[in-house]
Short mmCIF file of C-alpha atoms in Angstrom, two decimals:
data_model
loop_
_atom_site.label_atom_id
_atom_site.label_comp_id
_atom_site.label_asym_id
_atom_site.label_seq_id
_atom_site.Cartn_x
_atom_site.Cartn_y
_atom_site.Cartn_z
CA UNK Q 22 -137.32 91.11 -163.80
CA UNK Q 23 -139.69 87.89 -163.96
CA UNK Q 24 -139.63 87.45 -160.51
CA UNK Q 25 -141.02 90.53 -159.53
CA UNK Q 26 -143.12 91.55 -162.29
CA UNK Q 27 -146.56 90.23 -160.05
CA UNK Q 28 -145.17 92.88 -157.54
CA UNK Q 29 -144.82 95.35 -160.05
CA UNK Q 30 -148.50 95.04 -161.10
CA UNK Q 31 -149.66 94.95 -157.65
CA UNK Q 32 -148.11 98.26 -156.32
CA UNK Q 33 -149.22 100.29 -159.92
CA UNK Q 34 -152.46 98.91 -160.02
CA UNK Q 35 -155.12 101.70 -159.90
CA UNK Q 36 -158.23 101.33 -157.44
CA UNK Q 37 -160.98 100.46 -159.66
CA UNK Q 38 -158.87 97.38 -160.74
CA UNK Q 39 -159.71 93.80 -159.66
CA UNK Q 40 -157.20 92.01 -157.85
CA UNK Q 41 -157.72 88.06 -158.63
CA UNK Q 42 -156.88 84.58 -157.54
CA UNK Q 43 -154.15 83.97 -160.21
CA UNK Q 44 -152.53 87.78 -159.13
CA UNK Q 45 -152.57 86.44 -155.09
CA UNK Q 46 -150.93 83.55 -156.39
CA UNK Q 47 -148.32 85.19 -158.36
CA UNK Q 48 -147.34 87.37 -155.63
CA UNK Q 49 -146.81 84.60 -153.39
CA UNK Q 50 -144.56 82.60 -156.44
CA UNK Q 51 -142.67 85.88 -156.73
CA UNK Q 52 -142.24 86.20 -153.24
CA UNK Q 53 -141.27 82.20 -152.85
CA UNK Q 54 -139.12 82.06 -155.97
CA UNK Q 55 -137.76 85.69 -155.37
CA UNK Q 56 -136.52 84.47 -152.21
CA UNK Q 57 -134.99 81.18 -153.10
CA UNK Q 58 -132.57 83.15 -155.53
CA UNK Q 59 -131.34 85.42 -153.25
CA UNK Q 60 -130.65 82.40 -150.68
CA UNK Q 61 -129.13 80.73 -153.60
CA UNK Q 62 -126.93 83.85 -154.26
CA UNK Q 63 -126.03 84.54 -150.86
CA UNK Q 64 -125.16 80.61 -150.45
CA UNK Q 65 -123.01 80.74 -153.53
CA UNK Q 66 -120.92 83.99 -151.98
CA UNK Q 67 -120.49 82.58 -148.78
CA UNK Q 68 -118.95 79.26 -150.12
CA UNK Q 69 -116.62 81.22 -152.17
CA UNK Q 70 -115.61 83.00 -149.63
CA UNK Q 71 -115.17 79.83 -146.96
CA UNK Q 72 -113.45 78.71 -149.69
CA UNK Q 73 -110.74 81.80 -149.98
CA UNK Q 74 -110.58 81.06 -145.81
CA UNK Q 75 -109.94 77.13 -146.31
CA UNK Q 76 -107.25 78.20 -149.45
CA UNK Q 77 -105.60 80.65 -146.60
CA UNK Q 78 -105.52 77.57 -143.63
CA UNK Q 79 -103.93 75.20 -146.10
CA UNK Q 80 -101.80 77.53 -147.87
CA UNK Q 81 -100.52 78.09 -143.97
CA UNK Q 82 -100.19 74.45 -143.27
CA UNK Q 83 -98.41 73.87 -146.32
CA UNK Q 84 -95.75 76.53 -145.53
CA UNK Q 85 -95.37 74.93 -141.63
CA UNK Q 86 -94.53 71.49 -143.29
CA UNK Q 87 -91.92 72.61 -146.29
CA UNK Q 88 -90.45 75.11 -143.49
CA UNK Q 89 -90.26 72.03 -140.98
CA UNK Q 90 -88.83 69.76 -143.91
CA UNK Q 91 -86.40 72.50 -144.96
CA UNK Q 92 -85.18 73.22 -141.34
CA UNK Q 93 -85.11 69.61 -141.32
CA UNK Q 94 -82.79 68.87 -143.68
CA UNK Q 95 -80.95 71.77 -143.45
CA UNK Q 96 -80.05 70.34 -139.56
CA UNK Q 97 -79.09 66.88 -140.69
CA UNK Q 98 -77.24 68.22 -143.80
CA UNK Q 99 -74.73 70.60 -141.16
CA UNK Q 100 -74.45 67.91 -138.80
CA UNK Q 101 -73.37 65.19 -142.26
CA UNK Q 102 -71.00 67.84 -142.84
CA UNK Q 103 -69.86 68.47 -139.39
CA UNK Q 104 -69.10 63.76 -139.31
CA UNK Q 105 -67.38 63.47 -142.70
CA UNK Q 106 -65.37 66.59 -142.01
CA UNK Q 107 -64.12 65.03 -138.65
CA UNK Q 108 -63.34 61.81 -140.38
CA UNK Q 109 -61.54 63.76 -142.96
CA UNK Q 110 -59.08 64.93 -140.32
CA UNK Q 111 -58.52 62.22 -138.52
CA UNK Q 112 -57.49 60.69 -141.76
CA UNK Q 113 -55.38 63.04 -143.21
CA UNK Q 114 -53.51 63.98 -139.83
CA UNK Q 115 -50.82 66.20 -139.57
CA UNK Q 116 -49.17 64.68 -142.65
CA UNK Q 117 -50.68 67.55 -145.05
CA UNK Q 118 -49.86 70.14 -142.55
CA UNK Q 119 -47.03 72.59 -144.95
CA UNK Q 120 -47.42 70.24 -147.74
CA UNK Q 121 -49.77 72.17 -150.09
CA UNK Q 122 -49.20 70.02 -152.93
CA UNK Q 123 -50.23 66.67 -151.39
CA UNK Q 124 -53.99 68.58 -151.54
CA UNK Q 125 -53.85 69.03 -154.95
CA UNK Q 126 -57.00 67.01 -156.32
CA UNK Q 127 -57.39 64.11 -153.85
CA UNK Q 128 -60.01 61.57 -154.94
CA UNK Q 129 -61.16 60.61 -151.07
CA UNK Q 130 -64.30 58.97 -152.83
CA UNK Q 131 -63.20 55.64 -151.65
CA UNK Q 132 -62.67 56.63 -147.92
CA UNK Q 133 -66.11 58.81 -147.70
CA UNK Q 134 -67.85 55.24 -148.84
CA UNK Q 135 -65.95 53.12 -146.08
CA UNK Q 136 -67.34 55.73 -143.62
CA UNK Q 137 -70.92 55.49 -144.34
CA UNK Q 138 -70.93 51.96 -144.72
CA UNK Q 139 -69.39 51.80 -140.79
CA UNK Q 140 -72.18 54.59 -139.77
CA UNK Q 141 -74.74 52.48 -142.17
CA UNK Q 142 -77.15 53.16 -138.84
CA UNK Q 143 -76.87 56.40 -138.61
CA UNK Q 144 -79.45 58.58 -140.20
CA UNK Q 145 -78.00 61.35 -140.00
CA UNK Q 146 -74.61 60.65 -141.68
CA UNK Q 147 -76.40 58.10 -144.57
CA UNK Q 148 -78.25 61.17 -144.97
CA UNK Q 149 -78.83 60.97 -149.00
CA UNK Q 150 -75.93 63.14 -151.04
CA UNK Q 151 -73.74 63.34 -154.24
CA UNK Q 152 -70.72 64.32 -152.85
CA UNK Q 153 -68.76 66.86 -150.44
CA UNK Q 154 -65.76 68.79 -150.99
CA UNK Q 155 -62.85 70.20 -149.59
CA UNK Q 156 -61.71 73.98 -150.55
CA UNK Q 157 -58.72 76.16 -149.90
CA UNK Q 158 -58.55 79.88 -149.21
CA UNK Q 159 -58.44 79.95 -153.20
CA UNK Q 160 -61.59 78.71 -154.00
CA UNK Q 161 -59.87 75.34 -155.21
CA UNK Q 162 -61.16 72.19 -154.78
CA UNK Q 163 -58.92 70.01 -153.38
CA UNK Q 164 -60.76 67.06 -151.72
CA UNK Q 165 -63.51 65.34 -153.03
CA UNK Q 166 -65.83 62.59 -152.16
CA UNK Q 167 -68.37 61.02 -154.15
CA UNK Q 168 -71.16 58.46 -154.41
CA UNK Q 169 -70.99 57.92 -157.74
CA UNK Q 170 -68.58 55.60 -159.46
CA UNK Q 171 -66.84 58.50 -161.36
CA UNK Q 172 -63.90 60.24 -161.58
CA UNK Q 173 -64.20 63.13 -159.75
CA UNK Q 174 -63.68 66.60 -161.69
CA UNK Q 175 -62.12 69.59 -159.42
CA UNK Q 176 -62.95 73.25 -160.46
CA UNK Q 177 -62.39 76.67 -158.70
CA UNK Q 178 -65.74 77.97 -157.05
CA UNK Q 179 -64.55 80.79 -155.91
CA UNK Q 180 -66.95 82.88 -157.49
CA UNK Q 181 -70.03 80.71 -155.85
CA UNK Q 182 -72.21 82.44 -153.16
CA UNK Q 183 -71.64 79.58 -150.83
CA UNK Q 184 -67.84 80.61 -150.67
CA UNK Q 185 -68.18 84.39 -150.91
CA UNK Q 186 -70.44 84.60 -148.02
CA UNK Q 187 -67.18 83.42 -145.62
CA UNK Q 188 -64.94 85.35 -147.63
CA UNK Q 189 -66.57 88.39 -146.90
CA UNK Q 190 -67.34 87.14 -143.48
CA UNK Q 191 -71.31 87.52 -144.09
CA UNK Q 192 -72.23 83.44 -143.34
CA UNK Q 193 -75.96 82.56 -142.02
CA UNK Q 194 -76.15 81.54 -138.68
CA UNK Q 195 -77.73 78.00 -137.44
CA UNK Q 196 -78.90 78.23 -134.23
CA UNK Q 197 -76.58 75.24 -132.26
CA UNK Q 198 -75.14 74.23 -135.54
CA UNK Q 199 -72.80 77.32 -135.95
CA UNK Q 200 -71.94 79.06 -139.71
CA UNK Q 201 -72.65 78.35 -142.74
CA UNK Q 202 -73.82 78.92 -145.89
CA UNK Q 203 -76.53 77.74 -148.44
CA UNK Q 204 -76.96 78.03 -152.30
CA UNK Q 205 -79.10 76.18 -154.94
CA UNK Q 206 -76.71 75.90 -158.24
CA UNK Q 207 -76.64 73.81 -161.20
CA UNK Q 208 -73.31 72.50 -161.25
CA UNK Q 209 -70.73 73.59 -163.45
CA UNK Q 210 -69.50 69.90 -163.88
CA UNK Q 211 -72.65 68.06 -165.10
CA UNK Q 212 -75.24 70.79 -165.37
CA UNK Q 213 -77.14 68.94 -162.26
CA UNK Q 214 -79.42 71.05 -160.08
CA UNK Q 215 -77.78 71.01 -156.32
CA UNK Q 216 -78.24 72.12 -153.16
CA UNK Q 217 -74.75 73.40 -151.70
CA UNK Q 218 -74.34 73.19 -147.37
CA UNK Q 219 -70.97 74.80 -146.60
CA UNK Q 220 -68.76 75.21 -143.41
CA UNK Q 221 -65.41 75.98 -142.66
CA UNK Q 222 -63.35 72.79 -142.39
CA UNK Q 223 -61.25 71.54 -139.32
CA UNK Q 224 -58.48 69.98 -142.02
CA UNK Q 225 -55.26 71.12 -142.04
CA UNK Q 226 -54.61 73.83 -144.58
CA UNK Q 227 -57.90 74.05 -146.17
CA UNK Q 228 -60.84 76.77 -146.12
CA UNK Q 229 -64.40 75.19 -146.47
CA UNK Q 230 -65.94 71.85 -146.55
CA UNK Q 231 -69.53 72.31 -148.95
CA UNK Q 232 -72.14 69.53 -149.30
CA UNK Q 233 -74.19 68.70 -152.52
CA UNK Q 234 -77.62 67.43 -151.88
CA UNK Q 235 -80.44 67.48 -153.42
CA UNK Q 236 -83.29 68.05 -150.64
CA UNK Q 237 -85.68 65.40 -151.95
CA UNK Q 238 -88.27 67.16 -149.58
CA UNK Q 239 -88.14 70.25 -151.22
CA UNK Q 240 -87.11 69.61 -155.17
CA UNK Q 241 -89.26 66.08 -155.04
CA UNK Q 242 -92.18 67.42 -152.83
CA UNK Q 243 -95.48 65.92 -153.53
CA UNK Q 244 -98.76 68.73 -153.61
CA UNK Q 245 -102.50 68.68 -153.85
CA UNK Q 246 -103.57 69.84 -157.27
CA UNK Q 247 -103.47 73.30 -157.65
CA UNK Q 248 -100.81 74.27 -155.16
CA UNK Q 249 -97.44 75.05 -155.31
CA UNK Q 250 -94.33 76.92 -153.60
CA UNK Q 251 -91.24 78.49 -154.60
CA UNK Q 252 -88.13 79.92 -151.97
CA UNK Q 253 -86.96 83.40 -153.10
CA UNK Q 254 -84.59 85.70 -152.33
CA UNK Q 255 -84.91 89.14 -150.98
CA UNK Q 256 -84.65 90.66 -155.09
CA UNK Q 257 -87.63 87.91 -156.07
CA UNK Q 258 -84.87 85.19 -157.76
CA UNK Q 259 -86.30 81.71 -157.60
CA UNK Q 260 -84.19 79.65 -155.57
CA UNK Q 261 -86.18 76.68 -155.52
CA UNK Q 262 -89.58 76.19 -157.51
CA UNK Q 263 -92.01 72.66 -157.03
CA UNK Q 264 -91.62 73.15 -161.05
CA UNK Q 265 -88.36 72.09 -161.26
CA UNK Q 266 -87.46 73.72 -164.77
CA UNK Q 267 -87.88 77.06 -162.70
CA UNK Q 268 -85.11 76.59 -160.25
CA UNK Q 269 -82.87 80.02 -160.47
CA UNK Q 270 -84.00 80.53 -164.12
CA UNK Q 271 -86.73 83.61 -163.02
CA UNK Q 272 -87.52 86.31 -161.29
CA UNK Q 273 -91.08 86.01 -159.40
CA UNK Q 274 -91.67 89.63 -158.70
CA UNK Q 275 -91.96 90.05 -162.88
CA UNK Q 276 -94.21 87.19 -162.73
CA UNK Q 277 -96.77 88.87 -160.85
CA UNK Q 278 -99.18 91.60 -162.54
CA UNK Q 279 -98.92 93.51 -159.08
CA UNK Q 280 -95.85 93.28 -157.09
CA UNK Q 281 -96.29 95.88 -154.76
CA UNK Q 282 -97.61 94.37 -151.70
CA UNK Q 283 -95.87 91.10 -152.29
CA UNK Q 284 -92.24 93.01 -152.36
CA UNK Q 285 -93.24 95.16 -149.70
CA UNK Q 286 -93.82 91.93 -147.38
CA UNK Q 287 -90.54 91.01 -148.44
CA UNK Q 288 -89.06 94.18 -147.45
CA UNK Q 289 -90.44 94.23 -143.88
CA UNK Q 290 -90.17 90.41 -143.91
CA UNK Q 291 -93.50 90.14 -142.87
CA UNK Q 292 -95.72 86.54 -143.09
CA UNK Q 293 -98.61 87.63 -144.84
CA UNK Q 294 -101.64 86.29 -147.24
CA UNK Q 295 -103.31 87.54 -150.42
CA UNK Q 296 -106.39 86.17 -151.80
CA UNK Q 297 -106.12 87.14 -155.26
CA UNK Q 298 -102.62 87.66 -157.18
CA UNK Q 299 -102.74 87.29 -160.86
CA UNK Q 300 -99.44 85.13 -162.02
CA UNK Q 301 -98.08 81.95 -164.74
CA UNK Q 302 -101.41 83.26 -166.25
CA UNK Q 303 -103.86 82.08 -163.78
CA UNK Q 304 -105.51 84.11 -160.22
CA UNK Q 305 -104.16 82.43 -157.36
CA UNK Q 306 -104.25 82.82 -153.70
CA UNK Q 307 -100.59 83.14 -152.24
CA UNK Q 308 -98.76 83.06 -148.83
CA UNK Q 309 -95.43 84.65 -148.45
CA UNK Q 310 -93.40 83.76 -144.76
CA UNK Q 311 -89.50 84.37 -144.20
CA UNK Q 312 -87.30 81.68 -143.54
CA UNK Q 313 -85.97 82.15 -139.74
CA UNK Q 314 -82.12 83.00 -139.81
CA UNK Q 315 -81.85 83.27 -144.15
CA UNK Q 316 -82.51 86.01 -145.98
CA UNK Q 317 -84.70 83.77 -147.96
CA UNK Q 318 -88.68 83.58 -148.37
CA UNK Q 319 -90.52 80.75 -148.48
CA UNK Q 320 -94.08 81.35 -151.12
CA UNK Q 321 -97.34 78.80 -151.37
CA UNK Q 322 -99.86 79.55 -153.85
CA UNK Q 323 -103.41 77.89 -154.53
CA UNK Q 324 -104.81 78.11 -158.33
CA UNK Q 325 -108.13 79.99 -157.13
CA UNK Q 326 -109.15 79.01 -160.83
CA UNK Q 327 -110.00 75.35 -159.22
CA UNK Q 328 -112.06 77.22 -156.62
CA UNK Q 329 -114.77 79.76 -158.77
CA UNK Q 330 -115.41 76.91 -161.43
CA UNK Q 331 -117.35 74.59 -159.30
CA UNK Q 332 -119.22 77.09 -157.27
CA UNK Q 333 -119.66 79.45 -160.15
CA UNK Q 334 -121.13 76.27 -162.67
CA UNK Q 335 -123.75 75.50 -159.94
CA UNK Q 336 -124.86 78.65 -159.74
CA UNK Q 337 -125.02 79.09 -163.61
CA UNK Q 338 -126.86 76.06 -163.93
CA UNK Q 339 -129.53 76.83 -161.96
CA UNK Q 340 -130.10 80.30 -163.16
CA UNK Q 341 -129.95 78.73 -166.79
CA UNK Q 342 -132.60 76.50 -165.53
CA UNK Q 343 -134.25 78.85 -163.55
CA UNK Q 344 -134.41 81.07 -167.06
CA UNK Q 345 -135.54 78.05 -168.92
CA UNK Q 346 -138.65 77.59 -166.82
CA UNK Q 347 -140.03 81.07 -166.82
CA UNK Q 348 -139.35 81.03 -170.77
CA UNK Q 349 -141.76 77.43 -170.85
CA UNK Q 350 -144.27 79.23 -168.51
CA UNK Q 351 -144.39 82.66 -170.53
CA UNK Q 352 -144.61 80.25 -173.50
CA UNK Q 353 -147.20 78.06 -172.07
CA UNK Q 354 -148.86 81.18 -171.35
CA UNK Q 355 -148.98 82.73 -174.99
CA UNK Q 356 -149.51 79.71 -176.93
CA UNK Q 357 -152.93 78.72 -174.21
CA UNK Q 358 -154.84 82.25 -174.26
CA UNK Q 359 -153.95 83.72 -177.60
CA UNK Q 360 -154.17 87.13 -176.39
CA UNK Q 361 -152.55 90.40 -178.28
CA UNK Q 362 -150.83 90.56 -174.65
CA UNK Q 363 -147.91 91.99 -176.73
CA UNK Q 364 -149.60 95.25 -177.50
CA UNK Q 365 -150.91 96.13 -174.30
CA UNK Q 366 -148.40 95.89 -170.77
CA UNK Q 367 -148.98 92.84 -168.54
CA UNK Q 368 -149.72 95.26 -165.68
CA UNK Q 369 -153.16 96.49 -167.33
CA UNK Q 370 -156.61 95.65 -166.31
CA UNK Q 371 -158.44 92.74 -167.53
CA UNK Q 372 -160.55 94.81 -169.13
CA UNK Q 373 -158.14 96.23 -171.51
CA UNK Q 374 -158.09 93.05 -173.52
CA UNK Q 375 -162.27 92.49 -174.05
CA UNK Q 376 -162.97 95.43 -176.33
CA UNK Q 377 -165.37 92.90 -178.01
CA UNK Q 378 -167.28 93.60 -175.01
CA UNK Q 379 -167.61 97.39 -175.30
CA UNK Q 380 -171.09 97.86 -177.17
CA UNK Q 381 -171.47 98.81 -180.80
CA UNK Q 382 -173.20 101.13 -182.68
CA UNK Q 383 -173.41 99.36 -185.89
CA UNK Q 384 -174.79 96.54 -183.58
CA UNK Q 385 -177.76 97.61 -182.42
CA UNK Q 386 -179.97 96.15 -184.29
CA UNK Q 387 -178.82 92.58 -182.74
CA UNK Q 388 -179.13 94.12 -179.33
CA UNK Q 389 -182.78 94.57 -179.50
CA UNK Q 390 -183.03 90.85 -180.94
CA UNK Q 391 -181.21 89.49 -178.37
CA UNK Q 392 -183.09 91.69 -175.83
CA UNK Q 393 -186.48 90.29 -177.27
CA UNK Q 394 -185.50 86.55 -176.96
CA UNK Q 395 -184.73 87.37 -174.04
CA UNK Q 396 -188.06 88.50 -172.62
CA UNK Q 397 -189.89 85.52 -174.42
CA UNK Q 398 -187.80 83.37 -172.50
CA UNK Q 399 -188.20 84.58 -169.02
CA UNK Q 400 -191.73 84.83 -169.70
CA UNK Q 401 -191.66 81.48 -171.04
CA UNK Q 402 -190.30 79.97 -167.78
CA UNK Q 403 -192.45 81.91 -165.56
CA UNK Q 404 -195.27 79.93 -167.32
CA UNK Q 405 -193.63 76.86 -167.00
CA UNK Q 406 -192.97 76.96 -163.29
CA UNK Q 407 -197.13 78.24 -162.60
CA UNK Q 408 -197.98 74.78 -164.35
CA UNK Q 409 -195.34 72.82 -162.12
CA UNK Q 410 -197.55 72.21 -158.83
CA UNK Q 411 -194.34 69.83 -156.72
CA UNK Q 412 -192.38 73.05 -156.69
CA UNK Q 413 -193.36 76.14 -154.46
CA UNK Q 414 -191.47 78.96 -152.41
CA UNK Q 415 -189.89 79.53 -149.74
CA UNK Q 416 -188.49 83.19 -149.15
CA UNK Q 417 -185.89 83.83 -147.18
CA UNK Q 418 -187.56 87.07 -145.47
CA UNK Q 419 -190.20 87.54 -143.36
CA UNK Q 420 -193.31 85.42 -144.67
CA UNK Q 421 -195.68 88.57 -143.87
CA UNK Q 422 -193.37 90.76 -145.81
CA UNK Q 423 -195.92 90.61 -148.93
CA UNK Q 424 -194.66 93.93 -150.69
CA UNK Q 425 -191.81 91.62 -152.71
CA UNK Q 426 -194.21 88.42 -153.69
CA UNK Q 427 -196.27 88.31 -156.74
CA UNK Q 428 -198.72 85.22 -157.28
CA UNK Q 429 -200.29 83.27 -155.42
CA UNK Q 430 -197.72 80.70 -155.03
CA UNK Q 431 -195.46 83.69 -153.34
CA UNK Q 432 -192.88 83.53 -156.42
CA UNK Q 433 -190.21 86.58 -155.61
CA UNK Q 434 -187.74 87.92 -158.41
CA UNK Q 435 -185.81 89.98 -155.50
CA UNK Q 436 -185.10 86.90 -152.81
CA UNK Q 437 -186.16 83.37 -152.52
CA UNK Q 438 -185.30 79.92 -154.21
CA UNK Q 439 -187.33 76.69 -155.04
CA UNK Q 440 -187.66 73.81 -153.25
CA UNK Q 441 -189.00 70.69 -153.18
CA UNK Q 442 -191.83 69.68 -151.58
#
C-alpha cells in the first residue's frame, strides 16, 4: 500500500492541484521500488518451483540407482543360491536318496565355509550372507549352512511367504534366472531383520533351498538429507524402509493424509510423481515406480520442508527490511515537518495544511500595518536608487516603447533590470 500510495495521489488529484518535484519523484520510487518487489516475488516463485522440478529429477535418479542395486543383488543372490545348491548335491549324492531321516537337521555349516573359501574369487558366490537352508515338502528345515560360529537352530517355515508362494505354485519370475521367491522377515530364531531368496533345490528329497541376506544396498543405503525410500507391497505394507525400525512394522497408505492417488498408482502400477504429499508429519515430494517382475513398489520421497525454508526466509527478510525502511522514511518524515498530516489524507493539496495563510478578520488591523510599511519601503528604495548615479536601465523592450518608463533614468516597474555601468 506504500508503494503505490504516490500513484494513488496522482490519479485522484483534482485539476487545480499542483503537481511538484518531490510528487515526480515519488512516482518514479513507486514505480522503481514497485517493480523490484514484484521481480523479487516472481524470482522467489520460480525458484520454488525449479526447485519442485530438481526434487522430481533426483527423486527419479534415486529410484534408477536403488532399482539397479536391488535388481543387482537380487541377480547375484539367485545365482549364490543356484552354486551352493549345486555343491550341496554333489555332496550329498545319491546316499540321501529314500533315507528321510539322514536329512533330519544336518549342520552343513562346515562344508558351505570350505566352498567359499575355494570360490574366495568369485564375487558372486562370496556374495555377503548369514546362511542358506535346505527345506522339505513340509516346510522343515533340514539343511543348514551358516557363517556364524553357532549352532544352527532348525524350525518349520512353512507358514513363510517365501515357501507358500511354490506351494501354491504362484513364484516370481527372474528373467534368465528362473523361479523364485522373495520376502523381508525378522527371523523367528534371533529376531534379526533378513532378506529371504528362495528356489527349489536340485537335492535329493528336499523342496526349497532359501537364502538369508541382508541387502546392504538397500537396508544400509546411504541418502542426501531429506530423502528417503521405502519398497511396498500392493496393500501399502512396508517391506523395506531406509529407517530401519520401519521394516514390515507399518502400513504407508495410513501414513499418508491423502492416499488416493498414491493407491491408485499402485493399482494401475503406474510410475508416477507428486509434489506435495503430507506424511511422518512433514510435506514431502514423493515418487512411486513398480518393481519389474514383483508385485512390489519401490517409493522415494524428498522433505519439501528443506526446500520452502530457504527460499521462503529470503524473501521474508527482505520484505521485513523492505517494511523497516518505509517505517524510518514515514518516520523521518513526521518527526522533520511536524505537520497534523494525521488529520487530513496524504493525497490532499498542499494547501490544505496552511490555514495560517487564509486571511483573518480579527487581523485586520495588522494587515493595514504591514501594508503601510510596506509602501514606505518601496518608496524608500525608489529614492535610494534616483541618488545612485553607477546604476541605470536597460529594458528589455523596445527603447522607443516610452508608455512603460517613468523618470528620466527610464526606471520600469513592468520589465527591465539594473545593470552596471
Amino acid at each position: 500500500m506504500l508503494i503505490a500510495l504516490p500513484i494513488i495521489k496522482l490519479h485522484i488529484m483534482g485539476s487545480e492541484e499542483q503537481v511538484r518535484l518531490s510528487d515526480l519523484f515519488s512516482l518514479g520510487m513507486s514505480f522503481f521500488v514497485g517493480a523490484t518487489m514484484i521481480t523479487f516475488i516472481v524470482i522467489q516463485i520460480l525458484l520454488v518451483l525449479g526447485a519442485i522440478e530438481r526434487a522430481k529429477a533426483n527423486l527419479n535418479t534415486l529410484a534408477d540407482k536403488i532399482q539397479l542395486s536391488f535388481d543387482q543383488e537380487l541377480s547375484k543372490t539367485v545365482k549364490q543360491i543356484d552354486s551352493l545348491d549345486a555343491f550341496m548335491n554333489r555332496i550329498t549324492g545319491s546316499d540321501f536318496v529314500g533315507d528321510k531321516s539322514r536329512l533330519t537337521n544336518l549342520n552343513a555349516s562346515a562344508d558351505v565355509k570350505r566352498f567359499l573359501a575355494e570360490h574366495a574369487n568369485d564375487t558372486v558366490i562370496n556374495n555377503p550372507f548369514d546362511r542358506i537352508v535346505w527345506i522339505d515338502s513340509s516346510g522343515n528345515q533340514r539343511i543348514k549352512g551358516q557363517i556364524e560360529n553357532s549352532k544352527p537352530l532348525f524350525t518349520n517355515v512353512s507358514r513363510r511367504k517365501y515357501y507358500q508362494l511354490f506351494k501354491t505354485n504362484q513364484p516370481y519370475i527372474l528373467p534368465g534366472d528362473g523361479r523364485f521367491a522373495l520376502e523381508p522377515v525378522y527371523s523367528w530364531t534371533n529376531g534379526e531383520f533378513r532378506i529371504i531368496t528362495s528356489k527349489e533345490t536340485t537335492v535329493k528329497g528336499l523342496y526349497l533351498s532359501s537364502l538369508s541376506t541382508q541387502m546392504y544396498a538397500l537396508t544400509q543405503a546411504l541418502l542426501p538429507a531429506g530423502y528417503g525410500f521405502c519398497i511396498i507391497d500392493q496393500q501399502g505394507n512396508v517391506q523395506m524402509h531406509a529407517d530401519p525400525s520401519r521394516n514390515l512394522q507399518e502400513n504407508f497408505f495410513e501414513k499418508l493424509e491423502s492416499p488416493r492417488r498414491v493407491q491408485e498408482a499402485v493399482t494401475s502400477r503406474q510410475q508416477n510423481f507428486f509434489a506435495d504429499l503430507r506424511f511422518y508429519g512433514k510435506r514431502n515430494a514423493l515418487h512411486i515406480r513398480p518393481l519389474s517382475k514383483l508385485p512390489l513398489f519401490l517409493v522415494t520421497y524428498y522433505d519439501t520442508g528443506l526446500v520452502f525454508p530457504v527460499n521462503m526466509r529470503i524473501l521474508s527478510f527482505a520484505l521485513l527490511f523492505c517494511f523497516l525502511f518505509y517505517l524510518i522514511c514515514v518516520s523521518i518524515w513526521l518527526a522533520a515537518l511536524r505537520k497534523r498530516s494525521a488529520a487530513y489524507p496524504m493525497v490532499f493539496s498542499p494547501m490544505d495544511y496552511l490555514k495560517w495563510i487564509v486571511p483573518k478578520q480579527r487581523a485586520t488591523g495588522f494587515y493595514f500595518l504591514f501594508q503601510r510599511t510596506a509602501v514606505v519601503v518601496h518608496r524608500g528604495g525608489i529614492v535610494v536608487n534616483f541618488r545612485h548615479k553607477p546604476f541605470s536601465y536597460q529594458p528589455l523592450c523596445d527603447p522607443d516603447d516610452r508608455t512603460h518608463h517613468t523618470g528620466q533614468h527610464g526606471i520600469s516597474p513592468l520589465r527591465g533590470k539594473l545593470c552596471h555601468q
